[in-house]
Amino acid sequence: MAVVEQVFASGMAARLRSQWDREGGLGQHHQAVKYLGQDYETLRDHCLQNRTLFKDDAFPAEPSSLGFKELGPRSGKTQGVRWLRPGDICSNPQFIVGGATRTDICQGALGDCWLLAAIASLTLNDTVLHRVVPHGQSFQSQYAGIFHFQFWQFGEWVDVVIDDRLPARDGKLLFVHSAEGNEFWSALLEKAYAKVNGCYEALSGGSTSEGFEDFTGGVTEMYELRKPPSDLFTIVSKAVERGSLLGCSIDITSNLDMEAVTFKKLVKGHAYSVTGVEEVVCRGLPTKLVRIRNPWGEVEWTGAWSDNSTEWNSVDPSVRSRLQNRSEDGEFWMSFTDFLREFSRLEICNLTPDTLQCARVRKWNTTLYGSSWRRGSTAGGCRNFPATFWINPQFKVALKHPDTDSDESGCSFLVALMQKDRRRQRKEGADMETIGFAIYDVPDEYKGQSGVHLKRDFFLTHGSRARSELFINLREVSSRFCLPAGEYIIVPSTFEPNKEADFVLRVFSEKPADHEELDDEISADLPAEVALKESQIDEGFKTLFRQLAGADMEISVTELQTILNRIISKHKDLKTDGFGKEACRSMINLMDKDGNGKLGLTEFHLLWEKIKHYLTIFRKFDLDKSGTMNSYEMRLALEATGFKLNNHLFQLIILRYTEPDLCVDFDNFVSCLIRLETMFKTFKTLDTDADGVISLNFVQWISFTMFA
């Protein structure tokens, strides 16, 4: 238990420190978090001063940085790999040659085409590019073998430092490389992203939107091209004009289809970037065109409007010379009609993010929450599991202003639910959880209120107003809605209960809206205790006390432990490991009025009545009569005894007081309630002006925590 308490204490301290730092602006782009505490300028200056080249111990040039399975240490795919600096590969390495362009990104022996498609789109917007790839890096000026890049990671910007040792075989880069043999910015960017995600192999397979969002902090909307909106070409055109990032792909029907090449040279299951749109006149008729790029740098569409197709002969020569590209560089044009027919899905990452539903460019109003699903406390699963669904985190959005330019009198908003760090956890066998969310009307009795976490009965009797289109095992699920002005509850969840993951919930509204996490306010409504005089206590209880207390007529910790365990053993319907000394010491600390570490008759009588009350509550909420209480029964039982706790505190209680099966036996139930009551009463005693704040110096703090 002592180890658990140390973890709680250090975890709470880290959480508070992090919260204070965020409130001070840490994590915004101008003040990015130093990933793993590594400061680029400090490390570079140290290397320059000592005339050494940087070696990154946090992401070493070793097999573990390559991967864990397909690229694991024993894999044939990693045999003969050497880590080389660019100066070992060519005589005149350059960071960027002639500006970063989409042709700088050619795929290597790693299935991260989704990432490379995002990088290719990134090059179309210099402002966004240099947010990710900071200026001033080169192999000439102040070169020390160290580079850095910045990524958006789940609500904050992080600055990632790497050395420039890159995996190579036979003197050639193993993974992403530039068509220019001496240009290395894209390979170094890929390495930094691999570091953030744990290893190179963790980047295999994914959605272009993931890269889009990590490069911009934007939000992605997805369009199924089998049923596109009628104004999709306009949407794409405006997105390109605004510098939004666009990706597209062709669905596969089986693993055999992965990277299969179609008759007209399109690759299934492969991520492409959309790099431009144009409308041209061909044979007197307007024709909509889309420009696509294959990050392989080769294998191009051979249908209409491809590099050498005859359609270009019917276009004005000046337009043809501006658009037509006859080189095998992986980039090609195709008609918008063919695009809709050949591709399955389009992803657009809105950078600000801007609305895509009207002609005027506007910025969303945005809110971000970070939270988690934890077994037994906040991982309730979807609506298919009504007994636990209510314990999921809950968030409220108050939509007050209908859209002014909408045909409907509703409020537009977008909800995006993103699970955190799942790529990094692949080494441990984890993968994306299946996630989604549901939206409910706030009941009339709770409108305008804070500190309310809706319970099971509400969700048993109310259906959802809206929900995510799918529960799916993607990093992010997002959907756009238009609902009447009002207050709504968003409940994000995994599909099944007890699936653990951290997540970020983002809400983007067309008009300003109020948002808050719905969580119970921490409080304790404890019944007044009436201490009876000795003359008022039942004679039978006095006789029992005299038998138990011994000659000094007071009950010590050891005596209390013996008494409670003897009594509890007679209740065969209760499961218990028995009361330990720490639990008994907490009980005496709570009830001991004269400070001698023992309980007299009246003090013991108060404790006895308290335990009898706890036993009644325990049996009431042990709904399945198992002799234990599951975690969500525990939350209801705590409320019945007068305690309201927020999600974080309840998570700590579940971690500390449950058995491995997440059930609470009777002795832990009593220990938890005694501890809570002690803490609440102690704080109230110290909070002399009742303002919810106490001030302790270090000696008081350490004395208090050691005693508590």
XYZ file of C-alpha atoms in Angstrom:
708
model
C 0.000 0.000 0.000
C 2.887 2.368 0.741
C 4.178 2.013 -2.822
C 0.714 2.751 -4.206
C 0.491 5.881 -2.038
C 3.870 7.069 -3.332
C 2.661 6.614 -6.910
C -0.520 8.560 -6.101
C 1.458 11.383 -4.513
C 4.010 11.695 -7.313
C 1.300 11.375 -9.971
C -0.827 14.064 -8.350
C 2.156 16.389 -8.043
C 3.020 15.889 -11.716
C -0.593 16.493 -12.720
C -0.779 19.751 -10.770
C 2.614 20.936 -12.063
C 1.502 20.178 -15.622
C -1.779 22.045 -15.143
C 0.036 25.136 -13.835
C 2.482 25.044 -16.748
C -0.347 24.803 -19.306
C -2.138 27.743 -17.739
C 1.105 29.688 -18.191
C 1.071 29.039 -21.959
C 3.353 26.004 -22.147
C 2.367 23.797 -25.068
C 1.328 26.622 -27.369
C 3.355 26.869 -30.546
C 5.436 29.830 -29.378
C 6.277 27.922 -26.182
C 6.458 24.274 -27.277
C 7.054 21.544 -24.707
C 10.625 20.197 -24.780
C 10.048 16.554 -25.671
C 11.694 14.329 -23.040
C 13.121 17.517 -21.546
C 15.661 17.927 -24.376
C 16.446 21.539 -25.283
C 17.719 21.943 -28.854
C 19.801 25.076 -28.377
C 21.433 23.908 -25.147
C 22.391 20.536 -26.652
C 23.635 22.104 -29.900
C 25.746 24.709 -28.115
C 27.257 22.031 -25.884
C 28.254 19.977 -28.931
C 29.702 23.010 -30.724
C 31.683 23.990 -27.663
C 33.108 20.479 -27.312
C 33.484 19.961 -31.073
C 31.453 16.762 -31.017
C 28.467 15.561 -33.007
C 25.262 14.988 -31.067
C 24.257 11.425 -30.184
C 20.671 11.076 -29.010
C 20.532 8.605 -26.126
C 16.747 9.043 -25.993
C 16.396 7.561 -29.508
C 19.623 5.626 -30.033
C 21.019 4.370 -33.325
C 20.087 0.827 -32.360
C 17.655 -1.898 -33.547
C 15.089 -0.917 -30.882
C 14.571 2.399 -32.673
C 13.753 0.583 -35.911
C 10.971 -1.611 -34.595
C 9.722 -4.565 -32.632
C 8.277 -7.117 -35.076
C 8.598 -6.697 -38.854
C 11.532 -4.376 -38.190
C 12.580 -6.070 -34.963
C 16.172 -6.972 -34.100
C 15.821 -10.526 -35.462
C 13.987 -9.566 -38.642
C 15.634 -10.154 -41.990
C 14.409 -6.694 -43.025
C 16.879 -5.072 -40.652
C 19.916 -7.122 -41.536
C 22.784 -5.043 -42.886
C 21.300 -1.756 -41.635
C 23.835 0.865 -40.589
C 23.149 4.251 -39.060
C 24.882 6.881 -41.157
C 25.081 10.637 -40.940
C 24.296 12.505 -44.197
C 27.993 13.350 -44.563
C 28.693 9.610 -44.743
C 26.145 9.186 -47.541
C 27.114 12.061 -49.842
C 29.843 14.645 -50.074
C 27.715 17.774 -49.866
C 24.620 17.150 -47.710
C 21.957 19.863 -47.683
C 19.006 20.316 -45.354
C 16.719 21.814 -48.033
C 17.596 22.285 -51.712
C 15.697 25.014 -53.560
C 12.877 25.103 -51.052
C 10.883 22.200 -49.635
C 8.669 20.706 -52.327
C 6.352 17.722 -52.565
C 8.879 15.938 -54.817
C 11.284 15.800 -51.867
C 9.303 12.927 -50.360
C 9.890 9.461 -51.809
C 8.771 6.410 -49.886
C 11.262 3.819 -48.678
C 10.888 0.359 -47.110
C 8.272 1.460 -44.590
C 4.491 1.389 -44.953
C 4.016 5.014 -43.951
C 2.601 6.376 -47.199
C -0.118 8.038 -45.097
C 2.550 10.111 -43.352
C 4.402 10.952 -46.544
C 1.174 12.090 -48.212
C 0.695 14.462 -45.287
C 4.291 15.720 -45.561
C 3.812 16.293 -49.293
C 0.723 18.400 -48.634
C 2.626 20.269 -45.939
C 5.056 21.628 -48.536
C 2.237 23.514 -50.250
C 1.971 25.955 -47.337
C 5.250 27.597 -46.294
C 3.826 29.019 -43.062
C 2.627 25.629 -41.883
C 5.768 23.886 -43.138
C 8.094 26.115 -41.138
C 5.976 25.671 -38.046
C 6.933 21.986 -38.239
C 10.394 22.468 -39.771
C 11.936 25.444 -37.942
C 14.104 27.855 -39.932
C 17.840 28.146 -39.515
C 18.885 24.476 -39.710
C 21.652 23.365 -42.037
C 24.690 21.162 -42.514
C 26.927 24.203 -42.937
C 26.254 26.875 -40.325
C 26.654 25.711 -36.706
C 26.317 22.072 -37.721
C 26.549 19.735 -34.711
C 24.687 16.629 -35.930
C 21.487 17.804 -34.217
C 18.129 18.927 -35.660
C 14.679 19.610 -34.271
C 11.061 19.580 -35.438
C 7.746 20.547 -33.895
C 4.572 18.473 -33.828
C 1.117 18.968 -32.395
C 0.473 16.126 -29.958
C -2.965 15.777 -28.396
C -3.518 19.418 -27.557
C 0.011 20.759 -27.243
C 3.014 21.505 -29.437
C 6.192 19.564 -28.669
C 9.733 20.323 -29.842
C 11.502 17.070 -30.763
C 15.299 16.843 -30.915
C 17.110 14.154 -32.956
C 20.610 13.387 -34.099
C 21.155 12.960 -37.850
C 22.185 9.295 -37.825
C 19.775 7.704 -40.330
C 19.170 4.008 -41.056
C 20.743 2.996 -44.366
C 21.632 -0.120 -46.291
C 24.336 -0.270 -48.931
C 24.910 3.444 -48.456
C 21.303 4.396 -49.287
C 18.579 5.617 -46.936
C 16.269 2.806 -45.870
C 13.157 4.901 -45.427
C 11.918 8.230 -46.790
C 14.348 10.089 -49.050
C 14.414 12.998 -51.451
C 14.624 12.723 -55.201
C 17.649 15.005 -54.715
C 20.273 12.604 -53.402
C 21.847 15.177 -51.096
C 18.678 16.617 -49.464
C 17.739 15.331 -45.994
C 14.963 17.412 -44.380
C 12.234 14.863 -45.110
C 14.279 11.907 -43.794
C 15.072 13.814 -40.605
C 11.431 14.834 -40.187
C 10.388 11.178 -40.482
C 12.960 10.231 -37.838
C 11.652 12.870 -35.409
C 8.111 11.605 -35.912
C 9.293 8.016 -35.367
C 10.895 9.129 -32.103
C 7.635 10.648 -30.863
C 5.862 7.397 -31.688
C 8.458 5.065 -30.213
C 10.139 3.623 -33.318
C 9.976 3.581 -37.110
C 7.760 0.503 -37.263
C 5.088 2.253 -35.219
C 4.510 4.479 -38.272
C 3.438 1.565 -40.467
C -0.197 1.869 -41.558
C -2.448 4.793 -40.780
C -4.689 7.572 -41.955
C -3.381 10.696 -43.670
C -5.523 12.772 -41.326
C -3.312 11.690 -38.436
C -0.262 13.273 -40.052
C -2.291 16.304 -41.115
C -3.379 17.010 -37.564
C 0.024 16.409 -35.987
C 1.542 18.940 -38.397
C -1.108 21.602 -37.887
C -3.262 21.093 -34.807
C -6.204 21.309 -37.218
C -9.253 19.082 -37.461
C -9.983 16.624 -40.238
C -13.265 15.955 -41.987
C -13.725 12.849 -44.054
C -15.858 12.438 -47.188
C -16.951 9.110 -48.622
C -16.645 9.599 -52.380
C -19.362 7.050 -53.161
C -21.851 9.589 -51.767
C -20.173 13.006 -52.052
C -21.932 16.277 -51.255
C -23.049 18.127 -54.363
C -20.622 21.002 -53.732
C -17.553 18.860 -53.049
C -15.478 20.400 -55.851
C -16.130 23.858 -54.374
C -15.213 22.523 -50.930
C -11.950 21.092 -52.289
C -11.151 24.298 -54.200
C -11.625 26.476 -51.132
C -9.635 24.040 -49.004
C -6.721 24.194 -51.465
C -6.925 28.015 -51.562
C -6.742 28.175 -47.763
C -3.772 25.829 -47.602
C -5.732 23.003 -46.026
C -4.126 19.568 -46.273
C -5.935 16.991 -48.440
C -5.442 13.246 -48.788
C -7.279 10.481 -50.617
C -7.190 6.686 -50.835
C -8.816 3.636 -52.418
C -10.397 1.079 -50.102
C -9.247 -2.529 -50.141
C -11.547 -5.538 -49.807
C -8.891 -7.859 -48.354
C -5.221 -7.868 -47.386
C -4.473 -9.287 -50.817
C -5.600 -5.933 -52.262
C -3.088 -3.916 -50.211
C -0.934 -1.907 -52.640
C -2.403 -3.779 -55.599
C -2.097 -1.668 -58.758
C -5.244 -1.172 -60.841
C -5.431 -1.373 -64.648
C -4.946 2.397 -64.846
C -2.041 2.438 -62.379
C -3.709 3.520 -59.146
C -2.567 1.800 -55.948
C -5.205 0.378 -53.596
C -4.895 0.928 -49.855
C -2.320 3.634 -50.547
C -2.391 7.237 -49.321
C -2.221 9.960 -51.957
C -2.144 13.748 -51.520
C -4.419 16.151 -53.363
C -2.123 18.990 -54.403
C -4.275 21.161 -56.675
C -7.546 21.700 -58.536
C -8.294 23.453 -61.792
C -11.180 24.034 -64.142
C -10.220 24.054 -67.842
C -12.120 24.360 -71.109
C -11.834 21.237 -73.255
C -13.589 21.109 -76.632
C -15.703 24.049 -75.564
C -16.880 22.450 -72.306
C -15.717 23.277 -68.768
C -13.922 20.328 -67.162
C -12.995 20.037 -63.498
C -9.543 18.574 -62.779
C -7.779 17.378 -59.622
C -4.017 17.034 -59.193
C -2.908 13.973 -57.195
C 0.509 12.925 -55.893
C 1.744 9.398 -55.142
C 4.401 9.593 -52.394
C 6.236 6.721 -54.057
C 7.369 9.343 -56.574
C 6.310 7.042 -59.412
C 3.394 4.819 -60.564
C 0.975 7.312 -62.074
C -2.578 7.282 -63.346
C -2.726 6.403 -67.051
C -6.361 7.345 -67.717
C -7.859 10.580 -69.029
C -5.839 13.731 -68.251
C -2.743 11.717 -67.271
C 0.673 13.110 -68.250
C 0.593 11.974 -71.882
C -3.139 11.713 -72.564
C -4.705 13.228 -75.675
C -7.124 15.401 -73.669
C -4.363 17.956 -73.195
C -4.304 18.558 -76.957
C -7.768 20.130 -76.716
C -6.785 22.671 -74.071
C -5.544 26.205 -74.657
C -1.737 25.959 -75.153
C -0.966 28.471 -72.396
C -3.069 26.472 -69.926
C -1.508 23.213 -71.124
C 2.040 24.507 -70.657
C 1.171 25.688 -67.149
C -0.466 22.461 -65.996
C 0.816 19.521 -67.991
C 3.703 17.580 -66.489
C 5.217 14.761 -68.535
C 7.761 13.505 -65.964
C 7.361 10.271 -63.980
C 7.401 12.033 -60.607
C 4.298 10.481 -59.049
C 2.120 13.532 -59.676
C -0.709 13.576 -62.194
C -4.017 15.171 -63.146
C -7.342 13.406 -63.517
C -10.885 14.594 -64.069
C -12.972 15.222 -60.967
C -15.501 12.700 -62.296
C -12.829 10.002 -62.521
C -11.542 11.029 -59.091
C -14.956 10.380 -57.547
C -15.246 7.067 -59.375
C -11.741 5.716 -58.710
C -11.060 6.884 -55.140
C -13.021 5.902 -52.035
C -12.264 8.549 -49.453
C -11.124 12.164 -49.170
C -9.696 13.698 -45.983
C -9.449 17.459 -45.517
C -7.581 18.951 -42.583
C -8.824 22.457 -41.850
C -5.940 24.420 -40.478
C -7.591 27.161 -38.477
C -9.912 25.176 -38.872
C -12.165 27.059 -41.295
C -15.732 26.197 -42.082
C -16.268 24.416 -45.380
C -19.967 25.114 -45.676
C -20.091 28.699 -46.842
C -18.277 31.101 -49.133
C -16.889 33.266 -46.306
C -13.735 32.106 -44.558
C -14.357 31.953 -40.816
C -12.669 30.468 -37.821
C -14.274 27.957 -35.538
C -14.601 28.635 -31.840
C -12.620 25.797 -30.271
C -12.458 23.978 -26.957
C -10.214 21.067 -25.973
C -10.497 18.642 -23.064
C -8.015 15.957 -22.053
C -9.354 12.987 -20.129
C -9.128 9.202 -19.894
C -11.006 5.948 -19.677
C -9.881 3.823 -16.732
C -11.002 0.336 -15.776
C -13.560 0.413 -13.023
C -13.921 4.167 -12.812
C -14.439 5.934 -16.168
C -14.343 3.186 -18.831
C -18.044 2.457 -19.137
C -18.294 1.313 -22.750
C -21.062 2.347 -25.161
C -24.849 2.437 -24.708
C -24.952 -1.332 -25.227
C -23.747 -1.558 -21.610
C -26.369 0.405 -19.625
C -25.046 -0.629 -16.199
C -21.746 1.152 -16.802
C -22.260 3.654 -19.657
C -22.976 6.491 -17.210
C -19.515 6.333 -15.600
C -17.840 7.589 -18.805
C -16.558 11.190 -18.717
C -19.273 13.694 -19.658
C -18.920 17.116 -21.297
C -21.498 19.861 -21.768
C -21.783 22.285 -24.681
C -24.249 25.185 -24.528
C -25.156 26.338 -28.057
C -26.684 29.791 -27.812
C -26.539 31.390 -31.261
C -28.011 29.832 -34.441
C -25.961 30.176 -37.637
C -26.767 33.450 -39.371
C -26.214 32.172 -42.925
C -27.697 28.706 -42.614
C -30.929 27.625 -44.264
C -31.763 25.893 -40.990
C -32.300 27.634 -37.652
C -29.689 25.472 -35.964
C -26.209 25.762 -34.475
C -23.368 24.091 -36.348
C -20.597 22.401 -34.431
C -18.069 19.638 -34.900
C -17.022 17.049 -32.317
C -13.665 15.291 -32.671
C -12.644 12.464 -30.310
C -8.974 11.424 -30.459
C -7.265 8.642 -28.496
C -3.717 9.341 -27.352
C -0.350 7.589 -27.663
C -1.635 4.352 -29.188
C 1.174 4.104 -31.758
C 3.765 4.433 -29.022
C 2.071 1.578 -27.163
C 2.266 -0.833 -30.108
C 5.491 -2.243 -28.701
C 3.483 -3.475 -25.726
C 0.881 -5.073 -27.994
C -1.670 -2.267 -27.759
C -3.495 -0.876 -30.757
C -6.258 1.590 -31.467
C -9.386 1.090 -29.373
C -12.799 1.234 -31.000
C -14.185 4.650 -30.011
C -17.170 6.906 -30.583
C -19.489 9.291 -28.765
C -23.146 10.085 -28.143
C -24.858 13.445 -27.579
C -27.835 13.987 -25.231
C -30.131 16.872 -24.331
C -29.444 18.242 -20.856
C -32.568 17.517 -18.760
C -34.551 20.588 -17.736
C -33.742 20.214 -14.038
C -30.008 20.447 -14.726
C -29.925 23.249 -17.308
C -27.583 26.047 -16.384
C -25.998 23.981 -13.614
C -22.387 22.963 -13.137
C -20.964 20.108 -11.127
C -23.481 17.517 -12.296
C -22.458 14.054 -13.485
C -25.563 12.305 -14.824
C -26.181 8.847 -13.420
C -27.432 5.531 -14.715
C -31.168 6.216 -14.435
C -30.954 9.182 -16.818
C -29.360 7.152 -19.601
C -31.770 4.262 -19.061
C -34.710 6.560 -19.783
C -33.347 9.003 -22.391
C -32.187 8.352 -25.941
C -29.352 10.195 -27.621
C -30.004 13.287 -29.738
C -27.042 12.555 -32.048
C -23.932 10.390 -32.158
C -20.763 9.714 -34.090
C -21.414 7.986 -37.376
C -19.377 4.966 -36.330
C -17.585 3.342 -33.463
C -14.285 2.622 -35.179
C -10.670 1.805 -34.312
C -9.185 4.984 -35.743
C -7.130 7.472 -33.778
C -9.863 10.069 -34.230
C -13.602 9.993 -34.836
C -15.240 13.274 -35.856
C -18.698 14.334 -36.996
C -20.408 17.610 -37.866
C -23.834 18.424 -36.415
C -26.472 21.130 -36.616
C -28.792 21.169 -33.584
C -31.245 23.722 -32.137
C -29.857 26.160 -29.600
C -29.694 24.509 -26.197
C -27.524 22.537 -23.800
C -26.124 19.139 -24.763
C -24.042 16.438 -23.116
C -21.301 14.652 -25.051
C -20.368 11.201 -23.738
C -17.200 9.781 -25.354
C -16.559 6.083 -24.870
C -14.825 2.968 -26.056
C -17.166 0.396 -27.573
C -16.627 -2.125 -24.760
C -16.274 -1.265 -21.064
C -13.000 -1.498 -19.137
C -10.868 -0.539 -22.143
C -8.210 1.891 -20.954
C -7.015 4.846 -23.008
C -6.283 8.535 -22.713
C -8.167 10.824 -25.076
C -8.669 14.385 -26.227
C -12.153 15.718 -26.988
C -12.333 18.813 -29.191
C -15.481 20.819 -29.855
C -15.575 23.337 -32.719
C -18.625 25.588 -32.961
C -19.607 28.040 -35.703
C -20.686 30.606 -33.095
C -19.352 31.172 -29.561
C -20.577 28.487 -27.174
C -20.066 27.660 -23.516
C -18.334 24.388 -22.667
C -17.463 22.514 -19.496
C -16.612 19.059 -18.299
C -19.526 17.637 -16.353
C -18.161 16.314 -13.120
C -19.474 16.178 -9.611
C -18.265 18.923 -7.336
C -16.257 17.469 -4.492
C -18.294 17.639 -1.317
C -19.215 15.725 1.805
C -22.695 15.921 3.331
C -22.029 13.985 6.508
C -24.751 13.434 9.121
C -24.202 15.078 12.479
C -22.786 12.681 15.031
C -24.324 12.574 18.474
C -21.950 11.218 21.097
C -23.936 9.556 23.863
C -22.981 9.961 27.464
C -21.783 6.807 29.155
C -25.048 6.643 31.077
C -27.014 6.583 27.800
C -25.137 3.646 26.289
C -26.810 0.253 26.438
C -25.594 -1.936 29.317
C -25.041 -4.866 26.986
C -22.656 -2.747 24.890
C -20.833 -1.593 28.039
C -20.335 -5.196 29.105
C -18.997 -6.066 25.669
C -16.640 -3.078 25.765
C -15.239 -4.060 29.187
C -14.540 -7.563 27.872
C -12.751 -6.207 24.805
C -10.889 -3.226 26.223
C -8.914 -4.897 28.983
C -7.628 -3.384 32.164
C -6.997 0.130 30.804
C -10.619 0.354 29.565
C -9.468 1.680 26.192
C -9.148 -0.006 22.820
C -5.813 0.147 21.031
C -5.071 -0.394 17.344
C -4.239 -4.059 17.904
C -7.331 -4.636 19.998
C -9.550 -2.905 17.435
C -8.098 -5.080 14.662
C -8.854 -8.243 16.690
C -12.395 -7.098 17.489
C -13.351 -6.122 13.944
C -11.919 -9.237 12.321
C -13.625 -11.494 14.860
C -16.969 -9.818 14.219
C -16.670 -9.598 10.452
C -15.833 -13.311 10.211
C -19.331 -14.096 11.490
C -20.934 -12.343 8.479
C -20.643 -15.114 5.935
C -22.292 -13.005 3.205
C -19.355 -10.564 3.180
C -16.045 -11.143 1.443
C -13.079 -9.642 3.232
C -9.349 -10.067 3.691
C -9.698 -8.686 7.190
C -8.929 -5.254 8.585
C -5.252 -4.334 8.587
C -3.447 -2.233 11.164
C -3.350 0.850 8.912
C -7.132 0.770 8.474
C -7.646 0.414 12.219
C -5.168 3.208 12.924
C -7.153 5.480 10.550
C -10.353 4.655 12.438
C -8.775 5.537 15.770
C -7.319 8.758 14.327
C -10.809 9.767 13.196
C -12.584 8.991 16.484
C -9.853 9.749 19.042
C -10.793 13.032 20.690
C -8.169 13.194 23.447
C -5.217 12.286 21.231
C -3.917 9.278 23.175
C -4.136 6.878 20.223
C -6.873 4.746 21.817
C -10.680 4.715 21.983
C -12.683 5.052 25.158
C -16.235 3.815 25.604
C -18.069 6.741 23.973
C -15.539 6.973 21.124
C -15.779 3.255 20.421
C -19.575 3.455 20.504
C -19.534 6.187 17.835
C -17.235 4.071 15.653
C -19.389 1.003 16.166
C -22.534 2.851 15.040
C -20.633 4.205 12.033
C -19.521 0.729 10.936
C -23.070 -0.611 11.345
C -24.277 2.208 9.063
C -21.576 1.379 6.518
C -22.623 -2.271 6.611
C -26.212 -1.298 5.774
C -25.027 0.819 2.821
C -22.694 -1.944 1.618
C -25.470 -4.545 1.553
C -27.856 -2.133 -0.162
C -25.512 -1.444 -3.075
C -24.104 -4.950 -3.372
C -26.817 -5.468 -5.965
C -25.734 -8.937 -7.062
C -25.203 -10.111 -3.458
C -21.681 -11.192 -4.264
C -20.288 -10.050 -0.935
C -18.257 -7.419 -2.767
C -19.074 -4.186 -4.543
C -18.078 -3.519 -8.133
C -16.615 -0.161 -9.008
C -19.770 1.511 -10.307
C -21.796 0.228 -7.344
C -19.046 1.759 -5.222
C -19.603 5.204 -6.730
C -23.317 5.049 -5.953
C -22.583 3.816 -2.428
C -20.196 6.715 -1.801
C -22.929 9.155 -2.771
C -25.365 7.401 -0.437
C -22.961 7.996 2.459
C -22.768 11.700 1.585
C -19.599 11.913 -0.545
C -19.512 13.420 -4.023
C -16.200 12.954 -5.819
C -14.976 13.948 -9.249
C -13.714 11.444 -11.809
C -10.055 11.877 -10.909
C -10.561 11.220 -7.202
C -12.772 8.246 -7.957
C -10.053 6.807 -10.209
C -7.594 7.076 -7.327
C -10.015 5.333 -4.982
C -10.546 2.480 -7.428
C -6.789 2.059 -7.878
C -6.184 2.032 -4.151
C -9.120 0.131 -2.679
C -10.171 -2.466 -5.251
C -8.917 -6.008 -5.651
C -7.421 -7.142 -9.009
C -10.956 -7.952 -10.260
C -11.939 -4.290 -9.584
C -14.238 -5.278 -6.727
C -14.246 -3.714 -3.271
C -14.602 -5.978 -0.253
C -16.086 -4.813 3.035
C -12.890 -3.966 4.897
C -11.650 -1.815 1.989
C -15.070 -0.161 1.762
C -14.919 0.856 5.415
C -11.274 1.913 5.133
C -12.101 4.155 2.165
C -15.001 5.851 3.927
C -13.005 6.399 7.107
C -10.137 7.910 5.116
C -12.466 10.226 3.191
C -14.223 11.380 6.333
C -10.891 12.039 8.052
C -9.595 14.118 5.150
C -12.781 16.167 4.784
C -13.018 16.875 8.516
C -9.325 17.762 8.783
C -9.547 20.233 5.903
C -12.682 21.809 7.333
C -10.944 22.278 10.664
C -7.955 23.985 9.021
C -10.104 26.107 6.673
C -11.007 28.591 9.398
C -12.487 31.216 7.062
C -14.393 28.602 4.987
C -13.051 29.878 1.651
C -11.974 26.449 0.400
C -8.274 27.301 0.695
C -5.755 26.436 3.403
C -2.131 27.515 3.755
C 0.524 25.191 5.177
C 4.256 25.627 5.552
C 6.513 22.682 4.812
C 6.694 21.426 8.413
C 2.903 21.565 8.721
C 2.513 19.844 5.348
C 4.895 16.987 6.105
C 3.455 16.532 9.606
C -0.068 16.458 8.267
C 0.632 14.016 5.427
C 2.613 11.651 7.636
C -0.213 11.641 10.170
C -3.002 11.302 7.587
